[in-house]
XYZ file of C-alpha atoms in Angstrom:
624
model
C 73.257 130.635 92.727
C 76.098 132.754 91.717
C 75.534 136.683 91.264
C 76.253 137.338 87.787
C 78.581 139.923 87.281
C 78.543 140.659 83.452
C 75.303 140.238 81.325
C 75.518 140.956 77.571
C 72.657 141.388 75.788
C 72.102 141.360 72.088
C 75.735 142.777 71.160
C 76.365 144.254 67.555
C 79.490 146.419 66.480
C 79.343 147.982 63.571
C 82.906 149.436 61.980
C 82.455 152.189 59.525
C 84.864 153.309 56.708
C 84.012 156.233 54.346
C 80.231 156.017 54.132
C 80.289 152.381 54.536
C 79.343 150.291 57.916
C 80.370 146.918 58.115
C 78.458 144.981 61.282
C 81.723 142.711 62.917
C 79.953 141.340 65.925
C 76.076 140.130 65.515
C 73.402 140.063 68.015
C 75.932 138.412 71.184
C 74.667 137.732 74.174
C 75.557 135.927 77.203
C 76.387 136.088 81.364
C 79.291 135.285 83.324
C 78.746 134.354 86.978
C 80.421 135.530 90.024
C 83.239 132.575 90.346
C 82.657 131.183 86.460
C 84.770 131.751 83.367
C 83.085 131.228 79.760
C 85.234 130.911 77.492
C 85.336 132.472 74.021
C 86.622 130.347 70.874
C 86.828 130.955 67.162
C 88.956 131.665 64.513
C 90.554 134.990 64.059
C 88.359 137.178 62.791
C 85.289 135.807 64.669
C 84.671 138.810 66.463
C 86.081 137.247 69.856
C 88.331 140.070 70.844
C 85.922 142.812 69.419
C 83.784 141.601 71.347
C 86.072 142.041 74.658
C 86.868 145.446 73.121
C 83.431 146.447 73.439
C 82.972 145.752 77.241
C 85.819 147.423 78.338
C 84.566 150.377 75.286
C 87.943 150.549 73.519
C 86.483 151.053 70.143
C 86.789 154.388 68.624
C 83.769 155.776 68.523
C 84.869 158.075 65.720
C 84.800 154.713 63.721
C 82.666 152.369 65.189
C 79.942 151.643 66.589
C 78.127 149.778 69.649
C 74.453 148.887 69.837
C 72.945 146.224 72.498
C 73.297 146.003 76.538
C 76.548 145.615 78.376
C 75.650 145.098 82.433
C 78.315 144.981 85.000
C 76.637 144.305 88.054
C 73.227 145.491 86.994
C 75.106 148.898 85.600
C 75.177 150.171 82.283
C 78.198 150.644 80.796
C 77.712 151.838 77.097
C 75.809 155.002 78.233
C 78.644 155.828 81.391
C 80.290 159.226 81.128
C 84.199 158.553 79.613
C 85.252 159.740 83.281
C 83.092 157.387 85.344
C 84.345 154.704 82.484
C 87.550 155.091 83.061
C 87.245 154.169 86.983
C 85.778 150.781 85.770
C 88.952 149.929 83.573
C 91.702 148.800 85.776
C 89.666 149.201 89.249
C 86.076 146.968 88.344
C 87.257 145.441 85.196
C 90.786 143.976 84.149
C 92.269 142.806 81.085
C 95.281 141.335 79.264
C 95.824 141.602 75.883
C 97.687 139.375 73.574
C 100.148 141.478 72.187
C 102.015 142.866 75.858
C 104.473 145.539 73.708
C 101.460 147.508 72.203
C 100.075 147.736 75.904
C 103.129 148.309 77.858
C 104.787 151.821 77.324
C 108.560 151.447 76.039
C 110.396 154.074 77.811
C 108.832 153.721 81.554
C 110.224 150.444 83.880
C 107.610 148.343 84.564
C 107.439 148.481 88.136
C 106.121 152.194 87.353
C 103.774 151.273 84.910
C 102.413 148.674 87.797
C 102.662 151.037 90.508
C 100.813 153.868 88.544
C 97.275 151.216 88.520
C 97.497 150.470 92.394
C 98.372 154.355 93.430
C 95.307 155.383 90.896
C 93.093 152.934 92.227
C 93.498 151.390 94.831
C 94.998 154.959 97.038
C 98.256 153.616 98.079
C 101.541 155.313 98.643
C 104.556 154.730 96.306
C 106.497 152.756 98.648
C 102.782 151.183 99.039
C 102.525 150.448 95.619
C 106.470 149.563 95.200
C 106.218 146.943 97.584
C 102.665 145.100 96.274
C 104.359 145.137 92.375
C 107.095 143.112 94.095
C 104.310 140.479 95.751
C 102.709 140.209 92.065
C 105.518 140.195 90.350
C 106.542 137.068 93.201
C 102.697 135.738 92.140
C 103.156 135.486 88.183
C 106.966 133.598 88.311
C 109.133 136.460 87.808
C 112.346 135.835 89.268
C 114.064 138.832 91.359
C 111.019 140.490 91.304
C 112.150 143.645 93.440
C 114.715 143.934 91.312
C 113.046 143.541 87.909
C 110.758 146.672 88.469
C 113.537 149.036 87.599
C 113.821 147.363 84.264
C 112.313 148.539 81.463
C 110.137 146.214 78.713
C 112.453 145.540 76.341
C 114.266 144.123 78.621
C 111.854 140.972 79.201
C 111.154 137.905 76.828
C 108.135 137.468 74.986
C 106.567 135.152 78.127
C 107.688 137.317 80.608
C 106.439 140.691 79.557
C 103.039 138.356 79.742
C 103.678 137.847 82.654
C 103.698 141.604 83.699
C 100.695 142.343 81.882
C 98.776 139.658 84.261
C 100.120 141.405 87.124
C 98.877 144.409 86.300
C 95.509 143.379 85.626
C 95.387 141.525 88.780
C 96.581 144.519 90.670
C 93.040 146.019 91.565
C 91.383 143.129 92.104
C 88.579 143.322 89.789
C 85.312 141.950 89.510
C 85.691 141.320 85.738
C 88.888 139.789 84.343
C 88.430 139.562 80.298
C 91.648 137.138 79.307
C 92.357 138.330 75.396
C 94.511 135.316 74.655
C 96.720 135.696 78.217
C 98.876 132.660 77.802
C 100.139 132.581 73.652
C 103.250 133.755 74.630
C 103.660 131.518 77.708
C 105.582 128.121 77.986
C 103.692 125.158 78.992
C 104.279 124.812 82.223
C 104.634 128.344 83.222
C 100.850 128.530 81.525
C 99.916 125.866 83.840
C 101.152 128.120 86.899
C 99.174 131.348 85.365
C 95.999 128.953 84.687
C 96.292 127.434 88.683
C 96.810 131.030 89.818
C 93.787 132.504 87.904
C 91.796 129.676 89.530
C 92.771 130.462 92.892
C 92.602 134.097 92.459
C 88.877 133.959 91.108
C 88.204 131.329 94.087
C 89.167 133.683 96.976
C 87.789 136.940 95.378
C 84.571 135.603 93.260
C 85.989 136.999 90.251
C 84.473 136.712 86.742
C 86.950 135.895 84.008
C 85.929 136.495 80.393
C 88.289 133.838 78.974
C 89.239 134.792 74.880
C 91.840 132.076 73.369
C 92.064 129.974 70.456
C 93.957 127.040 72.898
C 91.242 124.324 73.003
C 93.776 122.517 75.582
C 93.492 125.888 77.840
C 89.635 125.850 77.345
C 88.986 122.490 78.792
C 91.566 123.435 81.928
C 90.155 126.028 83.012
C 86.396 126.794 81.133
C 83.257 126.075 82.850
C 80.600 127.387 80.109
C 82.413 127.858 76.190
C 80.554 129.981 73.609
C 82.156 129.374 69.611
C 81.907 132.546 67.384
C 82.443 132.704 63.612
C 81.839 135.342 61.171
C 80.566 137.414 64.447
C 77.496 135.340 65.103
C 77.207 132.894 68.326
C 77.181 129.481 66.732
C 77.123 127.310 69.941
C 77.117 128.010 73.597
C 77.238 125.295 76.806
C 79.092 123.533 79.221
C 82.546 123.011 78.364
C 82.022 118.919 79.445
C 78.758 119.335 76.612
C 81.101 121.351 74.027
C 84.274 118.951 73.471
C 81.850 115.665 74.210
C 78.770 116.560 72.177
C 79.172 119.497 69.865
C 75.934 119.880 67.871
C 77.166 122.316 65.638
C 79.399 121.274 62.092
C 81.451 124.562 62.709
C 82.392 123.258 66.416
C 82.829 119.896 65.152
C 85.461 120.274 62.567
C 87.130 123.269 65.396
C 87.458 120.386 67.602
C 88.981 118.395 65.441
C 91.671 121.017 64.055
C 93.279 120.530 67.351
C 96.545 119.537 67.749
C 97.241 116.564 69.828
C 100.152 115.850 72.014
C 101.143 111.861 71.231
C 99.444 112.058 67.588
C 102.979 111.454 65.709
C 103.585 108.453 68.049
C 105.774 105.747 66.280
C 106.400 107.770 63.195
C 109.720 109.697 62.417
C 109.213 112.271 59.413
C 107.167 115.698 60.313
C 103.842 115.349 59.086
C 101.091 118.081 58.097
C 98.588 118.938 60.776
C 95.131 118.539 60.050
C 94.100 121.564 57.721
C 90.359 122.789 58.727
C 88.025 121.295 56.970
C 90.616 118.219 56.141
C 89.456 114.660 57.206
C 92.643 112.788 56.770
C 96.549 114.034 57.514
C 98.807 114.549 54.631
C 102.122 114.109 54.927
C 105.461 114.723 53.178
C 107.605 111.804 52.059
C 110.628 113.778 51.090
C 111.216 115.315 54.731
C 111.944 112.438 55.764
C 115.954 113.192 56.399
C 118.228 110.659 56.506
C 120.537 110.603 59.729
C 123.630 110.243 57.051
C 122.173 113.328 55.488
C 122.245 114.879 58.406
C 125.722 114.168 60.225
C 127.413 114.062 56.852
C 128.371 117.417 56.538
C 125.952 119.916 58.864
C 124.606 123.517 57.127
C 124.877 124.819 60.596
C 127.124 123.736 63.679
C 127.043 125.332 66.979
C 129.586 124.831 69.711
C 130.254 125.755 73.362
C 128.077 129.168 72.303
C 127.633 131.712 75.633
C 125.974 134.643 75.495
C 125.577 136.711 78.817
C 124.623 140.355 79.452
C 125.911 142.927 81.960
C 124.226 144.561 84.984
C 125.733 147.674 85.247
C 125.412 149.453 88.717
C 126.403 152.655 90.446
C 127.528 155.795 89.483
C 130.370 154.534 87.449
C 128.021 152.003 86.043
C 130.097 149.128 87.415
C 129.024 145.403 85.908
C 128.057 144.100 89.105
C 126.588 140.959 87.857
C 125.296 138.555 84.709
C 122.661 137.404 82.866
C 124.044 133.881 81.998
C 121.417 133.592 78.915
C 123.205 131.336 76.841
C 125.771 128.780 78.170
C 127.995 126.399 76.399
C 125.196 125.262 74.059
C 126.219 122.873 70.995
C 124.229 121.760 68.481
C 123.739 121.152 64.538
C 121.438 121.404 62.374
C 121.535 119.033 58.992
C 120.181 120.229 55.673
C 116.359 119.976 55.089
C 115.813 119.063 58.667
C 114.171 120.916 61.571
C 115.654 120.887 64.894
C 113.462 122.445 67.581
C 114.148 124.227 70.494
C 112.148 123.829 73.654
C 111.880 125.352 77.227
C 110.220 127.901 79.456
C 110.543 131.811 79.077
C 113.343 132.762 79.489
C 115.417 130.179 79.374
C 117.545 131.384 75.854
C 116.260 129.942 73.590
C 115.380 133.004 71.835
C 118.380 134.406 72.684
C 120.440 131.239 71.199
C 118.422 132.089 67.901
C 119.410 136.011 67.821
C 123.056 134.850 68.891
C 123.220 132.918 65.991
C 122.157 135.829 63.363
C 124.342 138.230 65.634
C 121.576 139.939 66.801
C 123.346 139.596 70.381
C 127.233 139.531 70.663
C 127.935 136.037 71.773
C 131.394 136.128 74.651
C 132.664 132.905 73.140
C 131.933 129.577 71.239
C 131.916 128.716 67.302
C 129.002 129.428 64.852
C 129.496 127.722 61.373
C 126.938 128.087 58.758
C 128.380 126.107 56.081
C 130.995 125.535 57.080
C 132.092 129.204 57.143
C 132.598 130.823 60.792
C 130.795 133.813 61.738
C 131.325 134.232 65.636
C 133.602 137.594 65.639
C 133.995 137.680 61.627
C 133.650 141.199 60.016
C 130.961 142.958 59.420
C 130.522 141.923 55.259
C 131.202 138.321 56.088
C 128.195 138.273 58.449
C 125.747 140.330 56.335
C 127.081 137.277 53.604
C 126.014 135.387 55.376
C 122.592 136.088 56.703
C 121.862 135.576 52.684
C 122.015 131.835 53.997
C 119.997 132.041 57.034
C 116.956 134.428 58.203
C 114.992 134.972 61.227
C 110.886 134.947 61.095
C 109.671 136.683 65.001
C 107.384 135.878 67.370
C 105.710 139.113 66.896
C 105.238 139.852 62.739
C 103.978 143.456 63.471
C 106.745 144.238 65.662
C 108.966 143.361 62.792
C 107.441 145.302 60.152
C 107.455 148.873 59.886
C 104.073 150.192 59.861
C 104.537 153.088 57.571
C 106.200 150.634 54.918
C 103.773 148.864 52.654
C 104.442 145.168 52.743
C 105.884 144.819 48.963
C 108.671 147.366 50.197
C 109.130 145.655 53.263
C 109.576 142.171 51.603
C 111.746 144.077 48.523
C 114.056 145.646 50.803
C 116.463 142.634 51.371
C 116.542 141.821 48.104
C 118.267 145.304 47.331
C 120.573 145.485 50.558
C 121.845 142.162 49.381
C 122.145 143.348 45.510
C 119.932 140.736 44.549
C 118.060 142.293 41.679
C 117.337 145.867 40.897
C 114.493 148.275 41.728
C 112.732 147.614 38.307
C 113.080 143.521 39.160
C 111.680 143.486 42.529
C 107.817 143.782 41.840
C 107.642 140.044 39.958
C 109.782 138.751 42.347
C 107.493 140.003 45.234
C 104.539 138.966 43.689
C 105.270 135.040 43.368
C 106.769 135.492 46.932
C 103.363 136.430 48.246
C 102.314 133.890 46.000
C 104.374 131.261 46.963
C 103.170 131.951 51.003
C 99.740 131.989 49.756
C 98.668 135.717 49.825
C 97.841 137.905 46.271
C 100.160 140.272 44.508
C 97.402 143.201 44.559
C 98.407 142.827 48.794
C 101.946 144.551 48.055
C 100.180 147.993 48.156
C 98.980 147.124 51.562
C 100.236 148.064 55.121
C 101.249 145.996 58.117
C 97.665 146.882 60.131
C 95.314 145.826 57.039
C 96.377 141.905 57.685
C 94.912 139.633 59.782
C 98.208 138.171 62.602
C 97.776 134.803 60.157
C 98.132 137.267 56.883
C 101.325 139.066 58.689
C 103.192 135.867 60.021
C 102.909 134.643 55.933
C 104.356 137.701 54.921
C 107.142 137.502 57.971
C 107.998 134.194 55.897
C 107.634 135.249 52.522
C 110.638 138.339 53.612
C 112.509 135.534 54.705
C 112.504 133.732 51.565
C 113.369 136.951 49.252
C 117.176 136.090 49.676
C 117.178 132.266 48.802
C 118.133 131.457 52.199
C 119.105 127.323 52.991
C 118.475 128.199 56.969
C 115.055 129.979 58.562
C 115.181 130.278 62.468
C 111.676 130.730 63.571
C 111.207 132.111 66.725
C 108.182 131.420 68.237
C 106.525 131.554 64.491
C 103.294 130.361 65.173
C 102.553 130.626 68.895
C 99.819 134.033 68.593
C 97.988 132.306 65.635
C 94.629 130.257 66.048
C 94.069 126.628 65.584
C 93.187 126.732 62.023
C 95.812 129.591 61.163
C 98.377 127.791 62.541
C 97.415 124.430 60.929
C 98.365 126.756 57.599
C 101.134 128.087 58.520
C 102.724 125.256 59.616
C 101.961 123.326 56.616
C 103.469 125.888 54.447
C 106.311 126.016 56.653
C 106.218 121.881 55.861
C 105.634 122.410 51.786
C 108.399 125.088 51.568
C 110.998 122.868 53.186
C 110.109 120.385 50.565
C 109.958 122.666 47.893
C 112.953 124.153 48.811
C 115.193 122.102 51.204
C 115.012 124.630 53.769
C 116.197 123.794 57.250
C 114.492 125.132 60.058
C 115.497 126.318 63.710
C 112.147 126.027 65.133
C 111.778 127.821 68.695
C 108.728 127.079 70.154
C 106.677 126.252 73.412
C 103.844 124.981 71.691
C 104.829 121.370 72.412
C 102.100 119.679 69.969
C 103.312 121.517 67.143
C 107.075 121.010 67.877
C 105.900 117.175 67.791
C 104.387 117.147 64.210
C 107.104 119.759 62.908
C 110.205 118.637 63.904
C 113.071 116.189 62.882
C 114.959 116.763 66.138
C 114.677 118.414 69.361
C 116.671 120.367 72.022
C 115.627 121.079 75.271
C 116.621 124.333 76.904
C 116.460 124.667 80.996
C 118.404 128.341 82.692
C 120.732 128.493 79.409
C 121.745 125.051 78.884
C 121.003 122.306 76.586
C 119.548 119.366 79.115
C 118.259 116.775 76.601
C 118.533 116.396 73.037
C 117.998 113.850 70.725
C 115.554 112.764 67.923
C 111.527 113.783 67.847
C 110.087 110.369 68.920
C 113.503 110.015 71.306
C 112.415 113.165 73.533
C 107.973 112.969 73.333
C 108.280 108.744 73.737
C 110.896 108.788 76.195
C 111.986 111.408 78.287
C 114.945 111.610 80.369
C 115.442 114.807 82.177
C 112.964 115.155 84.475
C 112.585 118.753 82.841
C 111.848 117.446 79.683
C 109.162 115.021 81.320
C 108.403 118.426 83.328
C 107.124 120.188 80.094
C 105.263 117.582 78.883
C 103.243 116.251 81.819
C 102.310 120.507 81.962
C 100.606 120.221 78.185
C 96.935 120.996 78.369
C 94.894 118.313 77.247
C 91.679 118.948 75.196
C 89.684 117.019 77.500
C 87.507 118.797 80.292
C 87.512 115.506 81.907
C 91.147 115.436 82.618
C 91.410 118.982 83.819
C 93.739 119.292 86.804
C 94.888 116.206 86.716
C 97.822 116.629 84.805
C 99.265 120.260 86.671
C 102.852 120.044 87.127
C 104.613 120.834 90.586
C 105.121 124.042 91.374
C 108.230 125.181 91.242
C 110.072 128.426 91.237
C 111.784 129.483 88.334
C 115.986 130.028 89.322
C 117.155 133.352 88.590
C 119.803 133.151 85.799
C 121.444 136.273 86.856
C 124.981 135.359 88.702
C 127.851 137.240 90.294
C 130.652 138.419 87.926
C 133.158 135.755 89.378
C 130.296 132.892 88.682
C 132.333 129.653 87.265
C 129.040 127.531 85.424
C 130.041 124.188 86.170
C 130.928 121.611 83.927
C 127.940 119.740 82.402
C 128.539 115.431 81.894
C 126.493 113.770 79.209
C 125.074 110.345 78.622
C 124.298 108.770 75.217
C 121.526 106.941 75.051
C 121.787 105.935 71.394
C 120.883 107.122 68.426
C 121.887 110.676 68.943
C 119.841 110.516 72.517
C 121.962 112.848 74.282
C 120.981 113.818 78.159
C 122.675 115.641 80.873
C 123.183 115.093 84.222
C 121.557 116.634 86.993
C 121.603 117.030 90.923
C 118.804 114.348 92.111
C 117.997 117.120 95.142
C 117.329 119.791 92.823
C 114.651 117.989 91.087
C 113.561 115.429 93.690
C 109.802 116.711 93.270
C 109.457 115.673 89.873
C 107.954 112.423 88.563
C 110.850 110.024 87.340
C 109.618 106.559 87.896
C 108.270 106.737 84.090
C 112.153 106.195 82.790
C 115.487 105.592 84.879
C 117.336 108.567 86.797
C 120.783 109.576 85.333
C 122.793 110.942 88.440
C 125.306 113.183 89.332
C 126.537 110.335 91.415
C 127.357 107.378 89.368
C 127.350 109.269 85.541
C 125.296 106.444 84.265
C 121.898 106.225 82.966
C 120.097 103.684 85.579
């Protein structure tokens, strides 16, 4: 029998404000073995990552408090001395949070920030340290790793400063590894690498891993034991085979059944509403239902031959020495009322294709129209103009709002920079925005860090919506949210584009959601465009082998299936080329109905799968 490693016993946190104490987490307990990883599910606010919080002792203790047992191998930590505590983080126990920016410090390169963990703990020598950051940074995906630790973390997507955080916690080694949501901002497949890694990892060492995520899919990969929390009780604990096959509980019942399912919207061609918790039945909406003569008729927004690259600057004189190639030659349009999502691993621009668009990054060449009206290079008070027609939610709603605005100001503001109303207007019109993206008035007095990540990603929308816009580009808009959270965000997403006859850019690697939100879809591979075509057109019938990549690496909510469906691995290409790089002309089939899919070097992807539809060659420029 395995040794166990962690042993909770009888866990309650209490948070206290003014004289009052609220109790968050309620009489927890459980083990985790040497080897095993339990995971923990719930909605937010189930007391899942206070519980985490508690292990590792991250809770001020000015306003909180801990009572129970926490054992690391047989040891006590809640009575440890701070010093002797501090030894434990990093060295005994690891962790990765959820949110990488609010762990990773903004002005030091992240190759520091890594090598400062193994020279603290682990006693090497910098050019010790340098060279192990490389060989993790090699371990979690990161292309040009050695060159990557000189960067600093703004510098990274979303996915990849994930990817940095699991390299640091790995860096030690530890005993413990307590996984706070580790893959949200991940792509499918490049979750699939983390998830085999993890695996491996706690094979060969006998690690622990405290698993925290609201991805039932992820659960039933890699869980052997699940425990479900809500309100901050326990409300079931077991295998995860006994869990997702015979849950005894009604809370872990209708949990299972919020969960979206890749191949649900199979044979149907208008987004639908996901399953809303508690729900029995799926709603969905007649009206967006878009008409392809809608659509091509006369676009709201048309991209063409858009590339967006960024210099490396070297040297002394700061010489470009080389380029990003994050965007290249991507076309696309986008109809009104209708969603077109945008698909692909981290970092392959799709984010960047979004912030191009809004000329957040200065796009080299190409043709943005949003209706009809060209933007790419205009001046400065046609582009602000023009944002009144399109808006941008983020992946990250409290990196977007300033934390010492309250949220009423924060959702007023564009109304004034665009003249929309005056100072004495703005309060009613706030109010039935909040409203409208089902939150209270009375919250406008409230600040960024009194919502829940649900409560912020509403108000994310509702700012959006303050200058009437006909286009929303949603990056990543509901990857960090729980099952049932995003259930309700989506569908308000889904009732607003009714109401409204918004269109949506919808970037996204949650491929179930994409599935049941979208009209159309793009797939995005190192920059370029690689399939495109209608919703049921990509998820019923794939023809890149990428495409069929990302969708063979979706985790399947069945601990019966787990493994079987891992992807090859393959190393992501580097998108960084020399400044005299030529991209090579990319050749297109049609496949009908809009089915659009490009052609690709047979070599290059002759480890992928392709017997499920025919092979479209470099060779012959045919579809066969």
């Amino acid at each position: 029998m395995n040794q166990t490693v962690l042993s909770v016993q009888n866990l309650n946190v209490f948070f206290t404000r003014g004289h009052q104490s609220n109790c968050v987490v309620k009489d927890v307990s459980f083990d985790v073995n040497a080897k095993e990883t339990l995971a923990i599910v719930g909605e937010s606010g189930s007391g899942k990552s206070v519980t985490a919080l508690s292990i590792m002792r991250l809770h001020d203790r000015r306003y909180s408090r801990t009572e129970g047992k926490i054992l690391l191998n047989s040891r006590e930590l809640l009575n440890l001395p701070e010093r002797e505590m501090r030894k434990v983080r990093g060295g005994n126990i690891g962790i990765i949070f959820q949110e990488p920016m609010t762990s990773l410090n903004p002005v030091m390169p992240v190759g520091r920030q890594l090598m400062e963990s193994l020279v603290i703990h682990q006693d090497m020598s910098n050019a010790q340290a340098r060279a192990e950051a490389a060989r993790l940074f090699e371990r979690v995906s990161i292309p040009d790793a050695r060159a990557r630790l000189n960067e600093y973390p703004f510098q990274f997507s979303g996915g990849m400063r994930q990817r940095v955080m699991i390299a640091m916690a790995l860096a030690c080694r530890p005993k413990l590894l307590i996984a706070d949501e580790p893959t949200t901002a991940l792509d499918v497949t490049v979750q699939a690498e983390i998830l085999s890694l993890l695996r491996t990892l706690q094979a060969e060492e006998g690690m622990a891993i405290l698993f925290i995520t609201h991805d039932m899919g992820v659960v039933a990969e890699i869980a052997h034991r699940t425990l479900v929390m809500n309100n901050g009780r326990m409300i079931e604990e077991n295998t995860t085979e006994e869990i997702f096959g015979q849950p005894q509980q009604p809370y872990t019942k209708t949990l299972l059944a919020a969960v979206p399912r890749l191949g649900s919207m199979a044979g149907t061609s208008a987004p639908a509403r996901f399953l809303a918790f508690g729900e029995k039945t799926f709603s969905s909406s007649a009206k967006n239902n878009v008409s392809k003569s809608e659509i091509g008729s006369k676009p709201l927004l048309k991209v063409e031959n858009l590339v967006t690259r960024f210099d490396i600057q070297k040297g002394f004189f700061s010489r470009v020495e080389s380029r990003i190639h994050a965007v290249e030659s991507v076309s696309f349009q986008v109809g009104h009322g209708e969603t077109l999502a945008i698909v692909g691993e981290s970092g392959c621009g799709k984010s960047t294709t979004g912030r191009s668009i809004m000329q957040l990054e200065r796009p080299r060449s190409g043709s943005v129209q949003i209706d009809g009206q060209e933007i790419l290079g205009a001046a400065s008070d046609v582009i602000q103009a023009a944002r009144r027609k399109m808006q941008m939610v983020f992946q990250d709603p409290f990196a977007s709002l300033n934390p010492r605005i309250r949220i009423g100001d924060a959702i007023a503001e564009p109304i004034l920079v665009h003249k929309l109303a005056v100072k004495s207007q703005t309060r009613d019109i706030v109010a039935k925005l909040l409203q409208d993206v089902g939150l209270t008035a009375d919250m406008m007095k409230r600040f960024p860090h009194e919502f829940s990540g649900g409560q912020r990603q509403r108000i994310s929308i509702a700012r959006a919506l303050s200058v009437n816009p006909k286009l929303i580009i949603a990056d990543e808009a509901v990857s960090a949210l729980d099952v049932s959270v995003k259930a309700q965000v989506t569908n308000l997403m889904l009732d607003l584009q009714e109401k409204l006859n918004l269109s949506y850019l919808f970037i996204s690697h949650d491929m179930a959601v994409v599935e049941r939100m979208s009209h159309r879809v793009a797939v995005m591979y190192l920059g370029e465009i690689v399939e495109i075509g209608p919703r049921a057109a990509i998820f019923e019938n794939p023809a890149h082998p990428y495409t069929r990549r990302l969708l063979a690496a979706v985790p399947v909510p069945d601990p019966t299936l787990r493994g079987k469906r891992a992807p090859v691995a393959r190393e992501l290409p580097s998108p960084l080329r020399p400044t005299d790089y030529l991209p090579p002309v990319r050749q297109y089939t049609d496949l009908g109905g809009g089915h659009l899919c490009q052609a690709w070097d047979p070599s290059e992807w002759q480890n992928d799968s392709t017997d499920a539809v025919g092979v479209y060659s470099l060779e012959n420029k045919e579809l066969r």
